[in-house]
Short mmCIF file of C-alpha atoms in Angstrom, two decimals:
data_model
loop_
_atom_site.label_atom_id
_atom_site.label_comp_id
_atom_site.label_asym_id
_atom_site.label_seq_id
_atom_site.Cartn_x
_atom_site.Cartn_y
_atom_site.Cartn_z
CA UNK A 14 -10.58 65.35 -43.24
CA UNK A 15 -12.15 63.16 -41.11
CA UNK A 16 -13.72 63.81 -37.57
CA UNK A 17 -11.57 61.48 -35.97
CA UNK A 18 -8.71 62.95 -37.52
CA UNK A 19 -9.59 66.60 -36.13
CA UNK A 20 -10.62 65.45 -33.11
CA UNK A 21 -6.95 64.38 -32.99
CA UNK A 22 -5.39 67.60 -33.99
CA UNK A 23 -7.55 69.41 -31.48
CA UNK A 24 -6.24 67.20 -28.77
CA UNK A 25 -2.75 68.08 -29.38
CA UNK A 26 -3.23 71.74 -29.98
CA UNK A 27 -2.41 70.99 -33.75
CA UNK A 28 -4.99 73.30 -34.49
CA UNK A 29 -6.02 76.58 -32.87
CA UNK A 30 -8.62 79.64 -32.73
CA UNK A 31 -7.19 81.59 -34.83
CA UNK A 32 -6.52 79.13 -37.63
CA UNK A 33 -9.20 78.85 -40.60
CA UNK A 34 -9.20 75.17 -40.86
CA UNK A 35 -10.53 76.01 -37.09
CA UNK A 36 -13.93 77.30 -37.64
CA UNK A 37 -14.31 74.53 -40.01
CA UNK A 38 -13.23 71.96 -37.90
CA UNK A 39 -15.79 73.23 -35.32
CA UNK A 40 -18.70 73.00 -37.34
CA UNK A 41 -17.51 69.28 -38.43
CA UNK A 42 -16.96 68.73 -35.10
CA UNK A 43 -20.22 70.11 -33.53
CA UNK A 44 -22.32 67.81 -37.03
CA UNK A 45 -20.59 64.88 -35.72
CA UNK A 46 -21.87 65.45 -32.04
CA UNK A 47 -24.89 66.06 -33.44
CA UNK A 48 -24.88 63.16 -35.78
CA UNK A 49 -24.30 60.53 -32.19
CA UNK A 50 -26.64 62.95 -29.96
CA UNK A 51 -29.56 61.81 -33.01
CA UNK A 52 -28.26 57.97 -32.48
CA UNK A 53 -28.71 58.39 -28.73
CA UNK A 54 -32.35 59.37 -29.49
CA UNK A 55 -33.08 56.54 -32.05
CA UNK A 56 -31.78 53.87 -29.72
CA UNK A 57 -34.00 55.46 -27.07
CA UNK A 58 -37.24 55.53 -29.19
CA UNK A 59 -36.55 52.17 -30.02
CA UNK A 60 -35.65 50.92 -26.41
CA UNK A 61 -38.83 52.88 -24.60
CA UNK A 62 -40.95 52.91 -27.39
CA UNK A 63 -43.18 50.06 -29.34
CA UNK A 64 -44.22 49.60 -32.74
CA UNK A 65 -46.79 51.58 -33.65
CA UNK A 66 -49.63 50.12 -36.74
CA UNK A 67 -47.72 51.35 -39.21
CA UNK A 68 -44.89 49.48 -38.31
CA UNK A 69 -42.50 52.60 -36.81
CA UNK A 70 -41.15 52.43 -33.42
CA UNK A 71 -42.93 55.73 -31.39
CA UNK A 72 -42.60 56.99 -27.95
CA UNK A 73 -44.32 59.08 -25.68
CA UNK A 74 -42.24 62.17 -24.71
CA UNK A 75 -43.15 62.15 -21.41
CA UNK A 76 -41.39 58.95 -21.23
CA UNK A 77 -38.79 60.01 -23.61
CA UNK A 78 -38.17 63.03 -21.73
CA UNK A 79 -37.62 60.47 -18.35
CA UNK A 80 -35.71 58.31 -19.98
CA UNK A 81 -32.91 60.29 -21.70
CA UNK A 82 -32.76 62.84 -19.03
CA UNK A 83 -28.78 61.51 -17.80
CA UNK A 84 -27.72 60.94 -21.72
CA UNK A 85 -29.26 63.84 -23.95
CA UNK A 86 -28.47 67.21 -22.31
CA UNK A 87 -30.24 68.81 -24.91
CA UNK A 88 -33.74 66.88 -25.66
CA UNK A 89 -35.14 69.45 -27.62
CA UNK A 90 -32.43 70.87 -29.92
CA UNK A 91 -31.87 67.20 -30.58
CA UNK A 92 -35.35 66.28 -31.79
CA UNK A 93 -35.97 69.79 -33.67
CA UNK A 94 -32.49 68.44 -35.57
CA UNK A 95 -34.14 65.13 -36.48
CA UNK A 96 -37.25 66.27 -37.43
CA UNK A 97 -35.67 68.66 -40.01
CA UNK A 98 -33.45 65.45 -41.01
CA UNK A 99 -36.30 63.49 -41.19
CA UNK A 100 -35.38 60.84 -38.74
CA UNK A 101 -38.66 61.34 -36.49
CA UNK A 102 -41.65 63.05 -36.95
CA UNK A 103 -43.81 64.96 -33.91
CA UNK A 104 -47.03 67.03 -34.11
CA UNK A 105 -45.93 70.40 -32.71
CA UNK A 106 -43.33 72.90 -33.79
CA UNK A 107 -41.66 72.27 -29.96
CA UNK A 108 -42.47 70.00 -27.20
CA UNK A 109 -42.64 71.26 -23.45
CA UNK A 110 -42.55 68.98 -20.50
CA UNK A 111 -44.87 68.10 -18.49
CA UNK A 112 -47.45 69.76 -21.44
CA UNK A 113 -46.90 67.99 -24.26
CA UNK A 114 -45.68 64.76 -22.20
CA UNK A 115 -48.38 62.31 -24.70
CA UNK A 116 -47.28 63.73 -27.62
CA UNK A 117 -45.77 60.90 -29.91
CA UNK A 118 -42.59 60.87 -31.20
CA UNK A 119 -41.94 58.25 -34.04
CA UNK A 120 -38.95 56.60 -35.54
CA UNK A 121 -39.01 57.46 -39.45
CA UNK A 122 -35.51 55.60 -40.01
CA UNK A 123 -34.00 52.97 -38.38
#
């Protein structure tokens, strides 16, 4: 089933709590919000950030941090979720703001 598809049963109550397809339907949903929060991030990277020698868009983020803080709610879940995807790659286990504000964030995948 797809997301836009359950999206559409959730709008018209077609589905509900206490169903089974819910808790599936939940956990599709909340991958697919997850899915556009990591798209948000690329496009940012790639927006704020330059190419780096090897070729790979990076950011600081400090200036990530700035930039996305009206469009990511959730900064850090989001990049912990693409590092373990392997969309960006960061040099600490979890960034803090202002600390780790020159720590670079790269762009793995375009």
């Amino acid at each position: 089933m797809s997301a836009h598809r359950i999206r559409h049963l959730y709008s018209h109550n077609l589905i509900r709590p206490n169903n089974s397809l819910s808790r599936f339907s939940q956990q599709l949903l909340t991958m697919v919000n997850v899915d556009g929060e990591i798209q948000i991030l690329k496009d940012a990277i790639k927006e704020y950030g330059s190419k780096n020698s090897d070729g790979k868009y990076s950011v600081t983020y400090g200036i990530l941090f700035e930039k996305t803080a009206n469009t990511l709610e959730a900064l850090n879940g989001t990049l912990r979720a693409a590092k373990r995807q392997k969309k960006v790659a960061f040099d600490a286990e979890l960034l803090m703001h202002p600390k780790d504000k020159d720590v670079q964030v790269v762009l793995l995948e375009e």
